[in-house]
CSV table of C-alpha atoms in Angstrom, one decimal:
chain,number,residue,atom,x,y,z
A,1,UNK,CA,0.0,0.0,0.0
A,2,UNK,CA,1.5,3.2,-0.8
A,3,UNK,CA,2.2,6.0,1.8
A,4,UNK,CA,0.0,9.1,1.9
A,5,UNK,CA,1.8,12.5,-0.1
A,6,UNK,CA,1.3,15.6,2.2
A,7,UNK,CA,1.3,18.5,-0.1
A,8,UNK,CA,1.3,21.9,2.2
A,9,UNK,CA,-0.2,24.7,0.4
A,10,UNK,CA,-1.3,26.4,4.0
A,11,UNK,CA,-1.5,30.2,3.1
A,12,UNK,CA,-0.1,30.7,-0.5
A,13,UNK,CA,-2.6,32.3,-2.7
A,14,UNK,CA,-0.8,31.4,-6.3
A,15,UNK,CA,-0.8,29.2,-7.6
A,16,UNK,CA,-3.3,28.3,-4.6
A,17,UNK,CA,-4.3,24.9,-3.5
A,18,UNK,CA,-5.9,23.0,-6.1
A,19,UNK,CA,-3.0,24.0,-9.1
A,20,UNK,CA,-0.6,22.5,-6.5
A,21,UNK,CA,-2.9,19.4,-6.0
A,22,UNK,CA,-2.8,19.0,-10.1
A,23,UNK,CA,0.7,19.6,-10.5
A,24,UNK,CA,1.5,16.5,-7.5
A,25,UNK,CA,-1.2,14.4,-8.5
A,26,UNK,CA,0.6,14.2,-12.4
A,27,UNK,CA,3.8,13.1,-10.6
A,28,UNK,CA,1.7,10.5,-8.6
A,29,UNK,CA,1.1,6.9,-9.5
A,30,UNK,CA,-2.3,5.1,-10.3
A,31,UNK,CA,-3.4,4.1,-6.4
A,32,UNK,CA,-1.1,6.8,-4.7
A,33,UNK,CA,-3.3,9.1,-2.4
A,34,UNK,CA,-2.9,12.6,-1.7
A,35,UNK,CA,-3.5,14.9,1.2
A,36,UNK,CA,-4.2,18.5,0.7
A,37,UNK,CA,-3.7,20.8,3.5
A,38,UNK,CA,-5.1,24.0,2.6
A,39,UNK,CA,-6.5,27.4,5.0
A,40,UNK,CA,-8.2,28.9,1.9
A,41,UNK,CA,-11.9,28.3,2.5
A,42,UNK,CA,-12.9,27.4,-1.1
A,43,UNK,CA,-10.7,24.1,-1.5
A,44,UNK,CA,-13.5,22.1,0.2
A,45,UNK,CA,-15.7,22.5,-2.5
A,46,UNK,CA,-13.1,23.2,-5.4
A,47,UNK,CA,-11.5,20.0,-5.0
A,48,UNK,CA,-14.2,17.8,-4.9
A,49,UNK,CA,-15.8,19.4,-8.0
A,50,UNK,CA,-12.3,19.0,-9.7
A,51,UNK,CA,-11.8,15.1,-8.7
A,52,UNK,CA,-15.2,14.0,-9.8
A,53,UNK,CA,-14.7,15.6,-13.1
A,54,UNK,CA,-11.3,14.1,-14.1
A,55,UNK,CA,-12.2,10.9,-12.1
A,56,UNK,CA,-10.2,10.5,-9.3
A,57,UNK,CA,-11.3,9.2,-6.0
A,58,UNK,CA,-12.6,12.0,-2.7
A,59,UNK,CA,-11.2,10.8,0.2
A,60,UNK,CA,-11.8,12.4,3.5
A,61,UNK,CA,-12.2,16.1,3.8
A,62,UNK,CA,-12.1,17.8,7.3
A,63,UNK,CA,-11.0,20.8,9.1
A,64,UNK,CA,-8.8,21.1,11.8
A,65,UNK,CA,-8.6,24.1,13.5
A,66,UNK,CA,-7.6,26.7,10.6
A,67,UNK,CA,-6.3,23.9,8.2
A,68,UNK,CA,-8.3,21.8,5.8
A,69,UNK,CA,-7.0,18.3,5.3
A,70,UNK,CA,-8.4,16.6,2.2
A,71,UNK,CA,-7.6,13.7,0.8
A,72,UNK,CA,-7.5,12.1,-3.1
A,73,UNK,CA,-6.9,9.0,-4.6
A,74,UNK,CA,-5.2,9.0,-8.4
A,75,UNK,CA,-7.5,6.7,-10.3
A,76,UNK,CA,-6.6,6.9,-13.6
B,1,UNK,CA,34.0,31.0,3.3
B,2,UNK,CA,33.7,29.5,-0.6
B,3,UNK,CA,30.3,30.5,-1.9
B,4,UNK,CA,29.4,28.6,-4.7
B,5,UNK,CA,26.6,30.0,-7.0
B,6,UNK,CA,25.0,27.7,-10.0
B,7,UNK,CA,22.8,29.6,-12.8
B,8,UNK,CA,23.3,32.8,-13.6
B,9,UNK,CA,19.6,34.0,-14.3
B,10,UNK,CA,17.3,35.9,-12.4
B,11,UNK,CA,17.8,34.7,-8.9
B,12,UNK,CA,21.3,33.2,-8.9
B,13,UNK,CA,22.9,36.5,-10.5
B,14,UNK,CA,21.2,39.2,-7.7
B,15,UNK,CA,22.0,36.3,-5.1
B,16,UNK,CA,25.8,36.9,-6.6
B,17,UNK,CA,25.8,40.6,-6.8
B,18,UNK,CA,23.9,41.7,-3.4
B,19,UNK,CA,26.4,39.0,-1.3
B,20,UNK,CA,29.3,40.6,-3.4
B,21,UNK,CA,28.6,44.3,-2.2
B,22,UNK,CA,28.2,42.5,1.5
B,23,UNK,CA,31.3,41.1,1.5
B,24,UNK,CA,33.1,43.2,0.2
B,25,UNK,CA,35.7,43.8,2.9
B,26,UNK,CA,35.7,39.6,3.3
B,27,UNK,CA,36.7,39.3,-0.7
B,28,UNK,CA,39.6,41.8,-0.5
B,29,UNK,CA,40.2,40.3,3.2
B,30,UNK,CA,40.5,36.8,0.7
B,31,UNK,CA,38.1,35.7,3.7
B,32,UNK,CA,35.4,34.9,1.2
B,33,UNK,CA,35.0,33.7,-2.3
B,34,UNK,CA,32.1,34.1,-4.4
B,35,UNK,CA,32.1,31.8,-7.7
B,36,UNK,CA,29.0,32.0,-10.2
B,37,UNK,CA,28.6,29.3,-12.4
B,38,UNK,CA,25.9,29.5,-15.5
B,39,UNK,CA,25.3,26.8,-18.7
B,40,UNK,CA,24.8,30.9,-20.7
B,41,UNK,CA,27.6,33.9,-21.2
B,42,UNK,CA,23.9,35.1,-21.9
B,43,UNK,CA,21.3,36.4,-19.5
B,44,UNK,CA,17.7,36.8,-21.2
B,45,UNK,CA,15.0,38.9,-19.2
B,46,UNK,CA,12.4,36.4,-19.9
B,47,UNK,CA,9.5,38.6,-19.5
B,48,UNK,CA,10.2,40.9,-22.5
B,49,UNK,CA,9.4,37.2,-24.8
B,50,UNK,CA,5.6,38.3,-24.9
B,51,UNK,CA,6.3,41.8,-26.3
B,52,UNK,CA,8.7,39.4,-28.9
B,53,UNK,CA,5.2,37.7,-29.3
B,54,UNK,CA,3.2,40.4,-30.3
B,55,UNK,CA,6.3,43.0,-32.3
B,56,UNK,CA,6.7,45.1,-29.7
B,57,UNK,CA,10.2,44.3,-28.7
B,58,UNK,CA,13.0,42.7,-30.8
B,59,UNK,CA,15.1,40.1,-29.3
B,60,UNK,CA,18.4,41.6,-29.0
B,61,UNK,CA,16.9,43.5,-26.3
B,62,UNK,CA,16.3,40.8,-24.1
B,63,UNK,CA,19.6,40.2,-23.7
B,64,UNK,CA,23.3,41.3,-21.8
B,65,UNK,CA,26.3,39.8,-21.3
B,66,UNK,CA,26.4,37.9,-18.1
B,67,UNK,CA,29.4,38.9,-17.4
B,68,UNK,CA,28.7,43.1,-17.6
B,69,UNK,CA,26.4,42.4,-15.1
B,70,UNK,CA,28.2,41.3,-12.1
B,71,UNK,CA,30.5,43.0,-9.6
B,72,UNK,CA,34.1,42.4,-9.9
B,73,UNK,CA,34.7,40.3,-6.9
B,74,UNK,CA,32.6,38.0,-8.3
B,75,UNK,CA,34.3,34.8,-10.2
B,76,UNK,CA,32.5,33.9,-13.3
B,77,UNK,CA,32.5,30.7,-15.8
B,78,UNK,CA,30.2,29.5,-18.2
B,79,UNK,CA,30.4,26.0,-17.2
B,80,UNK,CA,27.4,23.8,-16.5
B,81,UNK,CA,27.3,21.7,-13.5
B,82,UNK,CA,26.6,17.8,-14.3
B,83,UNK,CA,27.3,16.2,-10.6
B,84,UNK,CA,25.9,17.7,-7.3
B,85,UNK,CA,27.4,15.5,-4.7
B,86,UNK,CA,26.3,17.7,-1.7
B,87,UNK,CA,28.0,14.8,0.7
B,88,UNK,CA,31.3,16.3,-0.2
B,89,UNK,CA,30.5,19.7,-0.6
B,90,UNK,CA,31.5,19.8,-4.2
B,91,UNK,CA,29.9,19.7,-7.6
B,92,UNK,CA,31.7,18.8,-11.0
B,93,UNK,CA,31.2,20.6,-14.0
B,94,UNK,CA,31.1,20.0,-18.3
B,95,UNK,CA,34.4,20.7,-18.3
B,96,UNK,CA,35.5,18.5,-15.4
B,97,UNK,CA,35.8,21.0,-13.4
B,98,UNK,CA,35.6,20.1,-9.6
B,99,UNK,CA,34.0,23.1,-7.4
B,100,UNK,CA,34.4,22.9,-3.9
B,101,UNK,CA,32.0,24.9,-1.2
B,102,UNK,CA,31.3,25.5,2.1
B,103,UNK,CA,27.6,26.8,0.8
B,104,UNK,CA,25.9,26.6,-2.2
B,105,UNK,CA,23.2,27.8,-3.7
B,106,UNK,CA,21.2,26.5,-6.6
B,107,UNK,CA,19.3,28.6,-8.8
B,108,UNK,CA,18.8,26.3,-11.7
B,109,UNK,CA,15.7,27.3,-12.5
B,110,UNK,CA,12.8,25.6,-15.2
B,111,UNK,CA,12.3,24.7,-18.4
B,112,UNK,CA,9.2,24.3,-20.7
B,113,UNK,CA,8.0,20.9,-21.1
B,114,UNK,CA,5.3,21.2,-24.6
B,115,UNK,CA,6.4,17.5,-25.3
B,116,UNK,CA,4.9,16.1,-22.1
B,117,UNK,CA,1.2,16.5,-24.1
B,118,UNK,CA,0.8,14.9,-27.3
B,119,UNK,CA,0.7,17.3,-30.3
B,120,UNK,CA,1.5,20.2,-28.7
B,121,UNK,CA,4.7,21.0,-29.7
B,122,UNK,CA,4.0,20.8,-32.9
B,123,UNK,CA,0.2,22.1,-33.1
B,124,UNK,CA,0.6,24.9,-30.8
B,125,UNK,CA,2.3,28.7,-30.3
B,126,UNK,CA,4.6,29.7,-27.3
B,127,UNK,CA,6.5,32.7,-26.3
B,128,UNK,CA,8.1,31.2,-23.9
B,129,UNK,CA,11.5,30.8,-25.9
B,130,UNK,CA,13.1,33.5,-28.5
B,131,UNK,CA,12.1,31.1,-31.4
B,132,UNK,CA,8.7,30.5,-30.3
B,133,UNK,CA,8.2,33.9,-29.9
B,134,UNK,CA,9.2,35.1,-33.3
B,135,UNK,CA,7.1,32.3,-34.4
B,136,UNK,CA,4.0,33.0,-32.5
B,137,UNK,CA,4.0,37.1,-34.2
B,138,UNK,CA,4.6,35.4,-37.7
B,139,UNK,CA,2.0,33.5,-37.5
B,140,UNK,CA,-0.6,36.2,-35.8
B,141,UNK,CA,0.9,38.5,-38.8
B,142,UNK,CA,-0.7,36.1,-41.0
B,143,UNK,CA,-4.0,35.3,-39.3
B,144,UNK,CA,-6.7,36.8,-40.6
B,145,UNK,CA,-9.9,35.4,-38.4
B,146,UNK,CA,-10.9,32.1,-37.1
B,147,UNK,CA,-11.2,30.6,-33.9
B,148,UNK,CA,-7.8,31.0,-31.2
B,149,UNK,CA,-7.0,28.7,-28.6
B,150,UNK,CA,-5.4,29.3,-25.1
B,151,UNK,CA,-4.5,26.7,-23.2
B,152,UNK,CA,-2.5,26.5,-19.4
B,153,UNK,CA,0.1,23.6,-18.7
B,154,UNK,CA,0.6,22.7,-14.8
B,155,UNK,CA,2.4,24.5,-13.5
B,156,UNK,CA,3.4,27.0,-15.7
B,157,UNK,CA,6.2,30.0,-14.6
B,158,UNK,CA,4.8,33.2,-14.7
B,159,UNK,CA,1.4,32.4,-13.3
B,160,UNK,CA,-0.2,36.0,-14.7
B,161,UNK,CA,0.9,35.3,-18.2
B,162,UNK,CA,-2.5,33.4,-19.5
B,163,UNK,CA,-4.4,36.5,-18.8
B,164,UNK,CA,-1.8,39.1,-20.4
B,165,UNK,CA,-1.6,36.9,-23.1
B,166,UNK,CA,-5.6,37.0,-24.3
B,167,UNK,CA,-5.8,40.8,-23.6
B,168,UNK,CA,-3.0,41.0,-26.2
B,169,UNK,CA,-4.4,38.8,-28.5
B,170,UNK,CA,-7.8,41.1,-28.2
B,171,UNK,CA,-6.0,44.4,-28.2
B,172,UNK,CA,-3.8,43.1,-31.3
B,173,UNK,CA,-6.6,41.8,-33.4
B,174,UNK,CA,-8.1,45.0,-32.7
B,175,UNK,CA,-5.7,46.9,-34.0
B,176,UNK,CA,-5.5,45.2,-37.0
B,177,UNK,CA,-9.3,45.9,-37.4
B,178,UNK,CA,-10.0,41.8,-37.6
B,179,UNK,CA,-11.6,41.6,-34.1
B,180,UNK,CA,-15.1,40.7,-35.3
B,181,UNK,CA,-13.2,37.9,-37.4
B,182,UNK,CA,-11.7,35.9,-34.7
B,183,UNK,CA,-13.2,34.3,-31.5
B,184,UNK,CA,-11.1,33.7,-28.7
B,185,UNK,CA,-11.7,31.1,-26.1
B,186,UNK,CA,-9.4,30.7,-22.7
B,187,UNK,CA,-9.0,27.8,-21.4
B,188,UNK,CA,-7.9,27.1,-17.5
B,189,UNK,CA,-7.3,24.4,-15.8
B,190,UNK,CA,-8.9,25.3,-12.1
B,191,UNK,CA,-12.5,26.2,-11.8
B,192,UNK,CA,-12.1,29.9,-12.1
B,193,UNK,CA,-10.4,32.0,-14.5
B,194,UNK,CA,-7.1,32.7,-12.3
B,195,UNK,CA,-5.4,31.3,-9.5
B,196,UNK,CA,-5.6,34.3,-7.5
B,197,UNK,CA,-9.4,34.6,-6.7
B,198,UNK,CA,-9.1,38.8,-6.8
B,199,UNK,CA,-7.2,38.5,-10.5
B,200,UNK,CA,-10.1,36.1,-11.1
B,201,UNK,CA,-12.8,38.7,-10.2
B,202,UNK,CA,-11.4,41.4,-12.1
B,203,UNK,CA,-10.7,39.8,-15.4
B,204,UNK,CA,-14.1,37.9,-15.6
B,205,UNK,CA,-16.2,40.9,-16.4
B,206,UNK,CA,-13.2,42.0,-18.8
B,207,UNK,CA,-13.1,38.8,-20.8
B,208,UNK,CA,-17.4,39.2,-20.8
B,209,UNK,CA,-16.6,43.1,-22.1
B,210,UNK,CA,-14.6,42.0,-24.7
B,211,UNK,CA,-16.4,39.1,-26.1
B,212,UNK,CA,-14.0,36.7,-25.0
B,213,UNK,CA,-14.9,33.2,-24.2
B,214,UNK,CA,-13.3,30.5,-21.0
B,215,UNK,CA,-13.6,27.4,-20.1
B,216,UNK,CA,-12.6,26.2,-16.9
B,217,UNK,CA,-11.7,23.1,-15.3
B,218,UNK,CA,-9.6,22.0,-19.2
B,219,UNK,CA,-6.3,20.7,-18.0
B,220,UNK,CA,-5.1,20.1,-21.7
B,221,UNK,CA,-4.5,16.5,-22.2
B,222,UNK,CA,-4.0,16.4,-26.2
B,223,UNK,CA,-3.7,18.0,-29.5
B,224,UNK,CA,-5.2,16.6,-32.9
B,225,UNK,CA,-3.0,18.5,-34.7
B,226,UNK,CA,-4.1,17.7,-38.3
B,227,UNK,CA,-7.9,17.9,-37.4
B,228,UNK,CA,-6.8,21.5,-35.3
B,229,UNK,CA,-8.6,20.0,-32.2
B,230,UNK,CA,-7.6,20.2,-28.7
B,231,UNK,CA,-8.8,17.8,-25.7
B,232,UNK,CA,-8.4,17.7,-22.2
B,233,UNK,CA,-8.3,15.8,-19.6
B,234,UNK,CA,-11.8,16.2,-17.6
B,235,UNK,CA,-13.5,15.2,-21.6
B,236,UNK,CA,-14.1,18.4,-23.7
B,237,UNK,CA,-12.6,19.5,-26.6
B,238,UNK,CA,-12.1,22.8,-29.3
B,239,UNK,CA,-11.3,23.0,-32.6
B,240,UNK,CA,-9.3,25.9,-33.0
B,241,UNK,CA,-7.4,27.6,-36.1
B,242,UNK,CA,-4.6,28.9,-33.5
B,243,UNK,CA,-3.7,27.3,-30.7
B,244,UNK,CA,-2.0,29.6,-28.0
B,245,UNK,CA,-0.1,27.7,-25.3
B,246,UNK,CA,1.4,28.7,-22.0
B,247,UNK,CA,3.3,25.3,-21.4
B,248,UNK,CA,4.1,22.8,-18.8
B,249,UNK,CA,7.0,23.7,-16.9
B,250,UNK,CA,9.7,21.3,-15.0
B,251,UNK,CA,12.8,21.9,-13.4
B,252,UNK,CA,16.1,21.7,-15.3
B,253,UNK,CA,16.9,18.1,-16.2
B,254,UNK,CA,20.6,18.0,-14.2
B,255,UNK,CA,18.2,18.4,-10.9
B,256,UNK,CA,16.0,15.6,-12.0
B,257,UNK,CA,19.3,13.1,-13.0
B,258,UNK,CA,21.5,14.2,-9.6
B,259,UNK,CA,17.8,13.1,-7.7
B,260,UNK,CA,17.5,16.6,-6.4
B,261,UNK,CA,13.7,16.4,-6.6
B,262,UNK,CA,10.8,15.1,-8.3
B,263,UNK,CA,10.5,16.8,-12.0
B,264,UNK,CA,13.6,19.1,-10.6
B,265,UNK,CA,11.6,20.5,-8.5
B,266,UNK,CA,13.7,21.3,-5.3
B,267,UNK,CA,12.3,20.2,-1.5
B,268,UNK,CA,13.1,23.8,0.2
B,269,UNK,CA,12.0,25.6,3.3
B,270,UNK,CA,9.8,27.8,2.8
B,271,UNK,CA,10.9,30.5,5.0
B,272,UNK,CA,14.9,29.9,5.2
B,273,UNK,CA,15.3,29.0,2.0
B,274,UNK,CA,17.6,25.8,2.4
B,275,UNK,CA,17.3,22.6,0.7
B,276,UNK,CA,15.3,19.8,2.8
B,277,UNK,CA,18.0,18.0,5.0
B,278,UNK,CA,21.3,20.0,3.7
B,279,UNK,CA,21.4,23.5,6.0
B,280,UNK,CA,24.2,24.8,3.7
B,281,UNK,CA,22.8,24.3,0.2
B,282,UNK,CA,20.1,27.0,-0.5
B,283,UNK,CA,17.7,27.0,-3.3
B,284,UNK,CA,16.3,30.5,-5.2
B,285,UNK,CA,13.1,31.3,-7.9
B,286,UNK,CA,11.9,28.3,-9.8
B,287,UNK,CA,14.1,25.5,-8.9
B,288,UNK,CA,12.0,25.9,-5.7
B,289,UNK,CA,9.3,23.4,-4.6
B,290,UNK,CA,7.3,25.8,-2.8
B,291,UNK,CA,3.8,26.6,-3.3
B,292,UNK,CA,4.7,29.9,-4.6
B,293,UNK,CA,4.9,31.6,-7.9
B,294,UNK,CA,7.3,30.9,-10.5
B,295,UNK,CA,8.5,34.7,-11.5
B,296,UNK,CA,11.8,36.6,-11.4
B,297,UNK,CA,9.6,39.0,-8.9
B,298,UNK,CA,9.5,35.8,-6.4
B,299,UNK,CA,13.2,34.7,-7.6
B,300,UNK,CA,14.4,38.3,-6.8
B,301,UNK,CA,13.0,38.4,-3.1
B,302,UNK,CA,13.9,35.1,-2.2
B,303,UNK,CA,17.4,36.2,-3.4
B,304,UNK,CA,18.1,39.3,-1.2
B,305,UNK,CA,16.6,37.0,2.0
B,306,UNK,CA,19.4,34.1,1.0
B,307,UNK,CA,22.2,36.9,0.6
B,308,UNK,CA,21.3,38.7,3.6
B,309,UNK,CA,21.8,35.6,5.6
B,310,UNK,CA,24.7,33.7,3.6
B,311,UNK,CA,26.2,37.3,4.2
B,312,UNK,CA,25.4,37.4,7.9
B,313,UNK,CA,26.5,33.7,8.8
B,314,UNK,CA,30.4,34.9,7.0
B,315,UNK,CA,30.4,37.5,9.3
B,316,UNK,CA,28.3,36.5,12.4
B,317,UNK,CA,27.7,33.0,11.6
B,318,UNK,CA,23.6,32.8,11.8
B,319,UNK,CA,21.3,33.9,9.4
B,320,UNK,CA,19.0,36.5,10.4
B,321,UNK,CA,16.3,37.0,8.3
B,322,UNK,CA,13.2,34.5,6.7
B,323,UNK,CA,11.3,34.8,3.5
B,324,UNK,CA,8.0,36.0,3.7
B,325,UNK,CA,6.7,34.8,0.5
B,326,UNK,CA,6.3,37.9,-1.1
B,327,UNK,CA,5.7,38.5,-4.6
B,328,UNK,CA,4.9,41.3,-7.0
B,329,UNK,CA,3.2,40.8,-10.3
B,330,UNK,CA,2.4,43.5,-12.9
B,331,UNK,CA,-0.8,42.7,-15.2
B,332,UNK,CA,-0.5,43.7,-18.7
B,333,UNK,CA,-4.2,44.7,-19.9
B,334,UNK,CA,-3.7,44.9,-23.2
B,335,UNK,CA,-1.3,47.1,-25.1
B,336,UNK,CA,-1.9,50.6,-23.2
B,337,UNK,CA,-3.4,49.3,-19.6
B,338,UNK,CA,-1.7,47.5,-16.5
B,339,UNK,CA,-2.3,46.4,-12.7
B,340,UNK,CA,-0.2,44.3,-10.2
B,341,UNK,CA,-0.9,41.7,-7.6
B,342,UNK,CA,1.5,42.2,-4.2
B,343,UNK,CA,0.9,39.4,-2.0
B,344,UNK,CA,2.5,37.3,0.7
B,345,UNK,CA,2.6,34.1,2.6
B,346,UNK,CA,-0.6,36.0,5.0
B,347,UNK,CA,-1.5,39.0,3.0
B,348,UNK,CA,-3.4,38.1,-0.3
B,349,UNK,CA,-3.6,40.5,-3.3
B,350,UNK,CA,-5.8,43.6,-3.4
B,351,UNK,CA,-6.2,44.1,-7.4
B,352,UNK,CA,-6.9,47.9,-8.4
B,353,UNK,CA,-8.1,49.0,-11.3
B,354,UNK,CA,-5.6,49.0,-14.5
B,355,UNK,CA,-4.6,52.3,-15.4
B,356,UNK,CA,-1.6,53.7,-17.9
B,357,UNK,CA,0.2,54.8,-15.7
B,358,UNK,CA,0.7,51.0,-14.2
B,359,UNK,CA,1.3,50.2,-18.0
B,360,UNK,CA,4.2,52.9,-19.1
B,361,UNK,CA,5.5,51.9,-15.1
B,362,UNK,CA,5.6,48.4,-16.4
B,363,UNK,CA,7.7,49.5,-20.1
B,364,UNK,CA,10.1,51.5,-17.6
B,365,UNK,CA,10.7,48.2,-15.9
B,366,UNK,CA,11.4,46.1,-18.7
B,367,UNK,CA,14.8,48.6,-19.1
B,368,UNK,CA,14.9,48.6,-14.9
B,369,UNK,CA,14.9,45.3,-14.7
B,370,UNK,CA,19.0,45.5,-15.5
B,371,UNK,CA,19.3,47.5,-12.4
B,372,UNK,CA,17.2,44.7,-10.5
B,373,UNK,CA,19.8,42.1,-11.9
B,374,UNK,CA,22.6,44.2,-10.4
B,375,UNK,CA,20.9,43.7,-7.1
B,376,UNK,CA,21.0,47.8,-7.2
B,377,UNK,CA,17.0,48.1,-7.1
């Protein structure tokens, strides 16, 4: 089973959180999962509408105190 | 203290010059050695190649010689490093060349990567080299209406560029008088029209103003070149009579082969600068893995923070200063408007309005920028 990627993109505004999710999830492997950590309040709902329109897989998707965690699995 | 320097563009040649002038009384003192490697005797200022693109600035003025642009205590060779063995404190060169240091910095920075997407390289423009530049205003000489293409490769350096690039294309057709004639259609790969959410605000009701059309969520993902049609990677497509691409960028391929970092992307601090597990190799502008833009503007800032503390560990032996993130942008809007986006690691950007003044501050700049290099500005 392979390890989980942490990709920090706490408080950057650009590229922002979900053009560094893209750019890690093209050097990922088929299987590999992902976490996002983001504080930018619209990657809860960017991300998700991202993933299901390429086809990955949403994991999990929580906030912790000021930091969302999300996590995606490359399907394809 | 032997200070080893390798590139010589944006961020690796103010790194060299602002440590020069702080060390001065160290390099006469032959208590410090600064040495500047680059794979170029040439240093381009990359932002000038979309004026290439559009016949507003020749070539030749994009570059100097490397050397006129460093201070004299500064040793220079154009000599590629091949080997980083950071174990050993040494990197070898082309020439076979051996480079000892006691810190080094790496300012490598990225190259363009068209051929990572089928059909792109050969069914699409680009300013992002001299050639493809003088290509791209041939062939927008010769266009004379149809449908134009923009497209965005993740990630790309100069993050602003997609939006400078349609307002050209606009403002150029328009002058030319074949506006009505072409449709242009902008394609992005997140689900709004730029990264920065306040560049996205301002720019939507611009593109609406003038006619111009988006797509978002169209990370490109092929090119039909002989049908002219481009698909991407979430399922939609465009046939297109132009097709305007702002590439795919890696890192530079000796990062990659010395296993530096994943695409030659650099694992670095994001607030001291310094390679992940080597406190004595630092890493400046796009050879960077940090979530931050890939522009001379971000190179430039995260150079004076690494001089500033190279320069205070020769003399006090800590650094004594972190990078904040900062970044500053300027925003063509077409051939006679401009903005900027300012923006840190806790302040976002606060877009005004674009105005000519920002535009003939942004033309002055393009001959500033050689001041900037000098690490004068």
């Amino acid at each position: 089973m392979s390890e989980t990627k942490i990709i920090d993109a706490c408080n950057t505004y650009c590229p922002g959180p979900l053009m560094e999710l893209i750019t890690y999830m093209k050097q990922a492997d088929v299987g590999d999962t992902l976490e996002l950590l983001s504080t930018d309040s619209g990657t809860a709902n960017d991300v998700p509408e991202w993933v299901n329109k390429i086809g990955h897989e949403m994991g999990s998707s929580e906030k912790v105190g000021d930091i969302w965690h999300i996590k995606v699995r490359k399907a394809k | 203290m032997r200070i080893l320097v390798v590139g010589g563009g944006t961020g690796g040649t103010i790194v060299a010059n602002n440590l020069a002038r702080r060390l001065a009384p160290e390099i006469r003192a032959r208590k410090a050695r600064i040495t500047l490697l680059s794979a170029s005797d040439q240093h381009m200022y990359q932002p000038g190649l979309l004026y290439v693109a559009f016949g507003q600035m020749m070539p030749d003025e994009l570059y100097r010689d490397e050397a006129s642009l460093l201070e004299t205590g500064i040793k220079f060779h154009v000599d590629p490093v091949e080997k980083f063995e950071l174990d050993q404190n040494r990197v070898r060169t082309k020439s076979g060349e051996v480079y000892d240091y006691d810190i080094l910095v790496i300012a490598t920075g990225s190259r363009t990567m068209s051929r990572e997407v089928p059909g792109l390289q050969e069914g699409a423009e680009t300013f992002y080299t001299e050639k493809g530049a003088v290509k791209m205003f041939k062939s927008l000489r010769n266009f004379q209406g149809g449908k134009v293409a923009i497209v965005v490769g993740v990630p790309h350096k100069c993050p602003i560029a997609p939006v400078e690039v349609t307002f050209a294309l606009h403002d150029y057709f328009k002058m030319r008088g074949i506006r009505d004639k072409v449709e242009i259609k902008y394609h992005y790969p997140i689900n709004r029209i730029h990264s920065i959410e306040n560049v996205a605000i301002w720019a939507k009701p611009e593109f609406e103003r003038m006619g111009i059309k988006y797509e978002t969520l169209f990370n490109v993902d092929e090119v039909d070149v002989e049908n002219k049609v481009v698909k991407s990677m979430e399922g939609s497509e465009y046939k297109f009579d132009m097709l305007v691409s702002i590439p795919e960028h890696h890192g530079m391929e000796v990062i990659e082969k010395n296993k530096l970092g994943q695409n030659g992307w650099i694992p670095t601090d994001r607030y001291q600068l310094t390679m992940d597990g080597h406190d004595n190799v630092y890493v400046v502008g796009d050879t960077t893995n940090l979530p931050v833009s890939k522009t001379g503007s971000a190179a430039h800032f995260e150079a004076e923070v690494i001089a500033e503390n190279i320069a205070s560990i020769v003399k006090i032996g800590t650094p004594v200063t972190e990078y904040d993130g900062k970044v500053y942008c300027f925003i063509e809007a077409g051939r006679d408007k401009a903005t900027y986006a300012m923006f840190d690691y806790l302040n976002p950007p606060n877009l005004r309005a674009a105005n000519k003044p920002m535009h003939w501050f942004k033309m002055s700049y393009n001959k500033m920028y050689w001041t900037t290099v000098r690490g004068l500005l």
